[in-house]
mmCIF file of C-alpha atoms and ligand atoms in Angstrom:
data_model
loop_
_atom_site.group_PDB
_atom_site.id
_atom_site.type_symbol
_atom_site.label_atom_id
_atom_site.label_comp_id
_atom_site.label_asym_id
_atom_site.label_seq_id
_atom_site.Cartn_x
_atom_site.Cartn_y
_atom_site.Cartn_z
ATOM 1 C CA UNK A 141 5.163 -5.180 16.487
ATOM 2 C CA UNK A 142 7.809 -3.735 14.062
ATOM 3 C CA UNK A 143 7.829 -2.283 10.784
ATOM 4 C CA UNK A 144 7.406 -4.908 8.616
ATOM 5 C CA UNK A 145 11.270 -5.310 7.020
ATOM 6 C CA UNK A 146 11.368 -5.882 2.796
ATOM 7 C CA UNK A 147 14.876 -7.313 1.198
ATOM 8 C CA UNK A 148 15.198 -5.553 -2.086
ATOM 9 C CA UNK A 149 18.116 -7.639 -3.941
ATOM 10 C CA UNK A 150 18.605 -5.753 -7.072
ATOM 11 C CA UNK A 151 21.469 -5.115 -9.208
ATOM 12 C CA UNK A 152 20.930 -1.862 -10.829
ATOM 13 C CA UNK A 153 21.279 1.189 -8.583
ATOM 14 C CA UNK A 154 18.250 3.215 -9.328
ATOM 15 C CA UNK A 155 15.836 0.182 -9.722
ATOM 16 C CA UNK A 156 17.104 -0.574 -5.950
ATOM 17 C CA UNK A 157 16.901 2.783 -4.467
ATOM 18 C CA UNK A 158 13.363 3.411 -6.265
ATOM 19 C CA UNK A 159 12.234 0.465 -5.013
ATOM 20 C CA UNK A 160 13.909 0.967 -1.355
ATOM 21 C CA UNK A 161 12.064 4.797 -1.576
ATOM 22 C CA UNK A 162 8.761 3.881 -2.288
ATOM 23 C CA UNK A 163 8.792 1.342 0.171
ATOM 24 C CA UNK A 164 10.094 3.300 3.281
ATOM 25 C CA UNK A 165 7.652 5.828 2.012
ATOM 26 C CA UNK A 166 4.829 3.439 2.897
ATOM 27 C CA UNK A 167 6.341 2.522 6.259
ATOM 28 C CA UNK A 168 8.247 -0.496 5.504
ATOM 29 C CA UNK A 169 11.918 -1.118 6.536
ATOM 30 C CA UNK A 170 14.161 -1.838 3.607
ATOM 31 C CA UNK A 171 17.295 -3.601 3.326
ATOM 32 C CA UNK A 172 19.371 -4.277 0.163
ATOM 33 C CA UNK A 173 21.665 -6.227 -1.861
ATOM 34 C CA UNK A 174 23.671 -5.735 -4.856
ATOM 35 C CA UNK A 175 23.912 -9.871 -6.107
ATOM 36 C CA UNK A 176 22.599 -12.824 -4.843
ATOM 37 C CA UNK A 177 25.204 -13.904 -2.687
ATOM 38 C CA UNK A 178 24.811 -10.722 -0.884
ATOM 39 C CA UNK A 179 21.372 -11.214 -0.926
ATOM 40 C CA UNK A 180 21.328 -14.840 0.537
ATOM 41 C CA UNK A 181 23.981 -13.133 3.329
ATOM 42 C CA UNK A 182 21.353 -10.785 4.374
ATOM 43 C CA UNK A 183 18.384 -13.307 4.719
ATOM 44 C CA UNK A 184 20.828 -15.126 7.399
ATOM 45 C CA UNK A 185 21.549 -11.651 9.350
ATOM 46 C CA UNK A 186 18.291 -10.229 9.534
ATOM 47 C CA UNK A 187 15.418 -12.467 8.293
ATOM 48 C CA UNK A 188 13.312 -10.431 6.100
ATOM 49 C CA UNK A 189 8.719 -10.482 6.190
ATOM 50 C CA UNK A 190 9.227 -10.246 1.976
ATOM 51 C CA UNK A 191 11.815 -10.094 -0.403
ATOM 52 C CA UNK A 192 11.846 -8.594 -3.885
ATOM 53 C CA UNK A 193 14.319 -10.456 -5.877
ATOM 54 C CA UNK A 194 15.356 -9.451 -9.622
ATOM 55 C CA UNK A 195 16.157 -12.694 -11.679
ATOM 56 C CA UNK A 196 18.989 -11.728 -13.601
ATOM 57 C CA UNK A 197 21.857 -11.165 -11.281
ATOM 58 C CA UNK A 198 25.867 -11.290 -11.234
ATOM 59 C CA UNK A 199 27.267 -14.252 -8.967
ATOM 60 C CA UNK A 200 23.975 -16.320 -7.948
ATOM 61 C CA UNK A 201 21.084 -15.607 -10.005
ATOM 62 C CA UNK A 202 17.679 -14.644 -8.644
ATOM 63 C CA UNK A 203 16.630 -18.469 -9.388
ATOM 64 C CA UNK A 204 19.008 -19.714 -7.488
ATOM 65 C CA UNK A 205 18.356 -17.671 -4.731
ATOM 66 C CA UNK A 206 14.730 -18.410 -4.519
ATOM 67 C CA UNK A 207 15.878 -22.016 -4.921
ATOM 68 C CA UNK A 208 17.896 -22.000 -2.258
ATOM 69 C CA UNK A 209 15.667 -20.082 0.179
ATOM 70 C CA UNK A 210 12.417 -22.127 -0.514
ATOM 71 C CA UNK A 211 14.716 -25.642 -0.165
ATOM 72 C CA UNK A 212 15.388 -24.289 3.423
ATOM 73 C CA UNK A 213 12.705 -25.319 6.190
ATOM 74 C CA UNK A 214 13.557 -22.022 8.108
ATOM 75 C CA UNK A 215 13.815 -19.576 5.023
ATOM 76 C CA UNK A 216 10.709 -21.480 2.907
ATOM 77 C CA UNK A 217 7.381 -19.259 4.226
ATOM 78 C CA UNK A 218 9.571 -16.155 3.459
ATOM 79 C CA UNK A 219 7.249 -14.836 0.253
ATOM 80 C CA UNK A 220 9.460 -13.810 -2.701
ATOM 81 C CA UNK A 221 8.505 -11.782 -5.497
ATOM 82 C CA UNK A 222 10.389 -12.222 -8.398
ATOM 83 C CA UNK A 223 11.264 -9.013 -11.063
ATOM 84 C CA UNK A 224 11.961 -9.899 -14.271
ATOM 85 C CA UNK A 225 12.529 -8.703 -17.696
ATOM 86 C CA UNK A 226 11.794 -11.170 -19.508
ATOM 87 C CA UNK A 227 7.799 -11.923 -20.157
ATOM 88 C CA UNK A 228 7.160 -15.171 -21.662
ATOM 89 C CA UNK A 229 4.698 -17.274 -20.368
ATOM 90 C CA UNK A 230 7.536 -20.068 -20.124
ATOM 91 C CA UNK A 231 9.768 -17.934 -17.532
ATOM 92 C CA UNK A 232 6.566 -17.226 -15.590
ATOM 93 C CA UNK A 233 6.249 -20.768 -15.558
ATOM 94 C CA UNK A 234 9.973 -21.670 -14.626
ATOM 95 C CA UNK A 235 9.724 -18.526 -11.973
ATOM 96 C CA UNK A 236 7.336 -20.165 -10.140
ATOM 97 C CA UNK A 237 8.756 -23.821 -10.295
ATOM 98 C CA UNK A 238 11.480 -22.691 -7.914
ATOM 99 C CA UNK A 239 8.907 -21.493 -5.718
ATOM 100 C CA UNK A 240 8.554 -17.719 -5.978
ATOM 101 C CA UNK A 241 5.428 -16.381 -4.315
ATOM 102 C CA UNK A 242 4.798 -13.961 -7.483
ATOM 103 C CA UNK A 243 6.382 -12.555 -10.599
ATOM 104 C CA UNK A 244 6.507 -8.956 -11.707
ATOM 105 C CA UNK A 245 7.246 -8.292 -15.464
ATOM 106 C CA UNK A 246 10.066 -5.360 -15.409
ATOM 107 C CA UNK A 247 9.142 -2.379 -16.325
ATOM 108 C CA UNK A 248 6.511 -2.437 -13.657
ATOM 109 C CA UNK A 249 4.541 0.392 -12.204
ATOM 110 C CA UNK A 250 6.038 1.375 -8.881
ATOM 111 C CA UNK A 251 2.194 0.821 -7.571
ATOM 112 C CA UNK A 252 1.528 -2.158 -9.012
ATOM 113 C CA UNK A 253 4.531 -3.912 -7.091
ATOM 114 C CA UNK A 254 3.927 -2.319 -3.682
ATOM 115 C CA UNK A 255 0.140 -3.494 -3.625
ATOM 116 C CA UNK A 256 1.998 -7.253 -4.792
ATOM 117 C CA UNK A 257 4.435 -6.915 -1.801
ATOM 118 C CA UNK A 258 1.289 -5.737 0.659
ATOM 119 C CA UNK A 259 -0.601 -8.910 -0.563
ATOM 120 C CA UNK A 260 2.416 -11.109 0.400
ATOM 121 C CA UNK A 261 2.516 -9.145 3.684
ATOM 122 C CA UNK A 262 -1.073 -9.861 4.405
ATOM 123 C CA UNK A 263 -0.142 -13.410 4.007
ATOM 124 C CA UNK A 264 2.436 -13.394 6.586
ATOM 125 C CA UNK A 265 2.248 -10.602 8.881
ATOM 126 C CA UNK A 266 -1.708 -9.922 8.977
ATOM 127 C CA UNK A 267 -1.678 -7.148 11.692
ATOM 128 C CA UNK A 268 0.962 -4.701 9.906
ATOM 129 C CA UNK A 269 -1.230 -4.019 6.880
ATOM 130 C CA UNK A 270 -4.251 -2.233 6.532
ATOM 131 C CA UNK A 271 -4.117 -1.558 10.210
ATOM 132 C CA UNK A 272 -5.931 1.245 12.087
ATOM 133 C CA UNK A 273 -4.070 2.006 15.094
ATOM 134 C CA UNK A 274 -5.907 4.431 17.405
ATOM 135 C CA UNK A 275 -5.063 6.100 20.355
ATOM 136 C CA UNK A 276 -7.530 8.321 21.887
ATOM 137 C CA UNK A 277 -8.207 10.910 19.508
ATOM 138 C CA UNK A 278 -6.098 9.991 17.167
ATOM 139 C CA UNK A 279 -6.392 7.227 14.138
ATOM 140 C CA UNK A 280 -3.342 5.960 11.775
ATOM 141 C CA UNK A 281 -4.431 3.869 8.920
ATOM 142 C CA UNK A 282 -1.356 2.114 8.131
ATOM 143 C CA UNK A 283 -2.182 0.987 4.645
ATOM 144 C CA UNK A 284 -3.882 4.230 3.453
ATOM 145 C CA UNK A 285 -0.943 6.424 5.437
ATOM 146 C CA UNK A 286 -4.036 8.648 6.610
ATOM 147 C CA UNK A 287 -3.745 10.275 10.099
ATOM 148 C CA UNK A 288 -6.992 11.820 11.785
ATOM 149 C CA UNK A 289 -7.554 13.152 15.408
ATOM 150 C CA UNK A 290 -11.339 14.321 16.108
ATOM 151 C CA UNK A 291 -12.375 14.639 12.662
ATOM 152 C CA UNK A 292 -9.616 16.513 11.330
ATOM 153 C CA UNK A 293 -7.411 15.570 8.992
ATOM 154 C CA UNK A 294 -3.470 15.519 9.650
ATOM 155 C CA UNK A 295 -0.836 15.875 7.093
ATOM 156 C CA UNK A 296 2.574 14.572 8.071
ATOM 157 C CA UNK A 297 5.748 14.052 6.648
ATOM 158 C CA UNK A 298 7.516 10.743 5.822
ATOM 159 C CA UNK A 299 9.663 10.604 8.867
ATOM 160 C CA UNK A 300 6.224 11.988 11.032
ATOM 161 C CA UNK A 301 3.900 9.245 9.808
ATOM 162 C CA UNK A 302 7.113 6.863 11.106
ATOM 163 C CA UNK A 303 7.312 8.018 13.970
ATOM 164 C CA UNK A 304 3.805 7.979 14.799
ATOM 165 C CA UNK A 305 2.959 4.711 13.794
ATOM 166 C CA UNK A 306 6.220 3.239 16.238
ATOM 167 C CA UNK A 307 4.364 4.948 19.025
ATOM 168 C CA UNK A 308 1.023 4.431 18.306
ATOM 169 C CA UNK A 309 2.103 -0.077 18.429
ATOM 170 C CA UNK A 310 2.863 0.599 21.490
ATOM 171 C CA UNK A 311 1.195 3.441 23.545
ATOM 172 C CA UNK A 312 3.510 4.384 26.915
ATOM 173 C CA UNK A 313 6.321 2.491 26.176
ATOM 174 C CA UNK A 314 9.523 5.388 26.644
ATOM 175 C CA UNK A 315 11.476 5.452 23.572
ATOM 176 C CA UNK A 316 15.265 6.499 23.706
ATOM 177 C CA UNK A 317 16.544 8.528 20.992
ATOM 178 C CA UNK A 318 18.811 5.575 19.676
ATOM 179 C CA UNK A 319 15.996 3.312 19.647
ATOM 180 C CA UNK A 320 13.954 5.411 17.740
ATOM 181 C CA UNK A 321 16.819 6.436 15.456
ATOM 182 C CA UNK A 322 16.756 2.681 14.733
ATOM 183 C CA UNK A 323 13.324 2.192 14.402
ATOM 184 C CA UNK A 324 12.185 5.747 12.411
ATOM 185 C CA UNK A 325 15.311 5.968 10.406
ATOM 186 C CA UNK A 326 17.386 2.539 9.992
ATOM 187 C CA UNK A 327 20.076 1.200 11.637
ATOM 188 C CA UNK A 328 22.631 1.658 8.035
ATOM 189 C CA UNK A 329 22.002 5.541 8.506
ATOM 190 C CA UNK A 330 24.037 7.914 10.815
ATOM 191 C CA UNK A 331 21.615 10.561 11.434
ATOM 192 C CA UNK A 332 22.036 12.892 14.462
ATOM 193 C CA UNK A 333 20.221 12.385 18.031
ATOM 194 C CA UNK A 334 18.993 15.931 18.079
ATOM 195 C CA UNK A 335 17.247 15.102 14.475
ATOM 196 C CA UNK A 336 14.683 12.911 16.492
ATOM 197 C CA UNK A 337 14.414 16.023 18.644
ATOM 198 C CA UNK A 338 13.463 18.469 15.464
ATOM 199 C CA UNK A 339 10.785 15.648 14.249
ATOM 200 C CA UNK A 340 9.629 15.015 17.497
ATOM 201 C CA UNK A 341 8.816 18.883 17.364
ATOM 202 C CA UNK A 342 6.894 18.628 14.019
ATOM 203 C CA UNK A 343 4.819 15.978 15.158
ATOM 204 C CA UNK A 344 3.205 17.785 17.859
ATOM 205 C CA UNK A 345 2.565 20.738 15.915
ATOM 206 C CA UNK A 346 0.904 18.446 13.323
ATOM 207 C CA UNK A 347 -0.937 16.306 15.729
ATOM 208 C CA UNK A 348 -1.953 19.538 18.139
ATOM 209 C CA UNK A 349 -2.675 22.005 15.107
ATOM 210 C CA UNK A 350 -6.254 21.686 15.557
ATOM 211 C CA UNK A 351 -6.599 22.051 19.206
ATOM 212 C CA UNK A 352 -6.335 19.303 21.780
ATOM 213 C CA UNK A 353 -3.487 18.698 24.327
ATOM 214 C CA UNK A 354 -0.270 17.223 22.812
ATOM 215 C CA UNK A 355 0.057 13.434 23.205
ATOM 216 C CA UNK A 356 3.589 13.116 22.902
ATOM 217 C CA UNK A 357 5.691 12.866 26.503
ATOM 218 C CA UNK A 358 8.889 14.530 26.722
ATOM 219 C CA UNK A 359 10.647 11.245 29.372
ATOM 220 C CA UNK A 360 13.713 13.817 31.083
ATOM 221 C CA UNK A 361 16.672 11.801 30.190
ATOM 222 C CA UNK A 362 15.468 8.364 28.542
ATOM 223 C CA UNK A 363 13.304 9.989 25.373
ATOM 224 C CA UNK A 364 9.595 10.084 24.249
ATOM 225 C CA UNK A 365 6.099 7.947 24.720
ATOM 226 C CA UNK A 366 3.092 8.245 23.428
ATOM 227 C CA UNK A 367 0.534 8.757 26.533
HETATM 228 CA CA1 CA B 54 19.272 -7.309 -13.016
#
């Protein structure tokens, strides 16, 4: 089971990396687009669980995105949210026509739009939201990002909670470096090898802090499990 992957398509450059943020706070994978037509190039390369489409856009507009995607038999169940500026009823109306899931009215609390894109998630990917993943000890509550082991409460970082929750899918499976530089951090980033070393480290200390023997397997040369 991966992270469950959002398409942000959004012109303006702090709207998009807000949005992109926020989201990879909460475990999600983000990709994003600039315009539509990137946008509609994206979908083809790496189908997205939900995508959060602004509807006024250079090139091909957010309509005509949705339009396009919901005409197609193997983009339609992809659930679109639609951001717009505008508020009248009538664009609501017309938003929905072309087949957008929902419709957020710009400006829009940062909150407000993550529990829309969870609900749309819930639709289509049931077992990545509101999830408790245990192993042994330990419980991840996907949805509420809250980490226990006994009854203890752990505090971890962004890139901790990340990692976690890719080993806690799937217990003993050996993860290389690489893969979990893909997984924990994205594919569009260049980020060291010896970085998944460093969080590796804070994650034990976080998960053994309170006692207990340390979960996470060092693998000599091939990387870390869980168990
Ligand atoms: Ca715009």
């Amino acid at each position: 089971m991966s992270q469950p992957h959002v398409l942000i398509v959004e012109d303006e450059p702090a709207q998009r990396e807000v949005l992109s943020y926020n989201l990879e706070a909460e475990g999600f994978r983000t990709t994003k687009a600039e315009d539509g037509e990137q946008g509609l190039m994206l979908v083809e390369e790496d189908t997205p669980d939900v995508i959060v489409l602004d509807w006024m856009l250079p090139n091909v507009s957010g309509i005509e995105v949705c339009r396009q995607l919901k005409t197609r038999s193997d983009t339609r169940s992809i659930p679109i949210i639609m951001l717009s500026a505008r508020s009248e009823e009538v664009d609501k109306v017309r938003g929905l026509e072309t087949g957008a899931d929902d419709y957020v009215v710009k400006p829009y609390a940062v909150a407000e739009l993550m529990a829309r894109v969870r609900t749309q998630l819930r639709r289509v990917r049931p077992s990545t939201v509101g999830q408790i993943l245990t192993f042994e000890d330990i419980q991840l509550d996907s949805e509420t990002h809250r980490v226990t082991r006994k009854s203890f409460e752990i505090k971890l970082g962004p890139t901790e909670f990340r990692l976690l929750t890719t080993f806690m899918e799937k217990p003993g499976r050996v993860w290389s470096r690489e893969h979990l530089l893909d997984r924990v951090w994205g594919r569009d980033i260049y980020v060291d090898t010896r970085t998944v070393d460093v969080h590796i480290g804070r994650l034990r200390k976080a998960l053994t802090q309170h006692g207990g023997t340390d979960p996470v397997r060092t693998v000599r040369g091939a990387g870390y499990a869980l168990g």
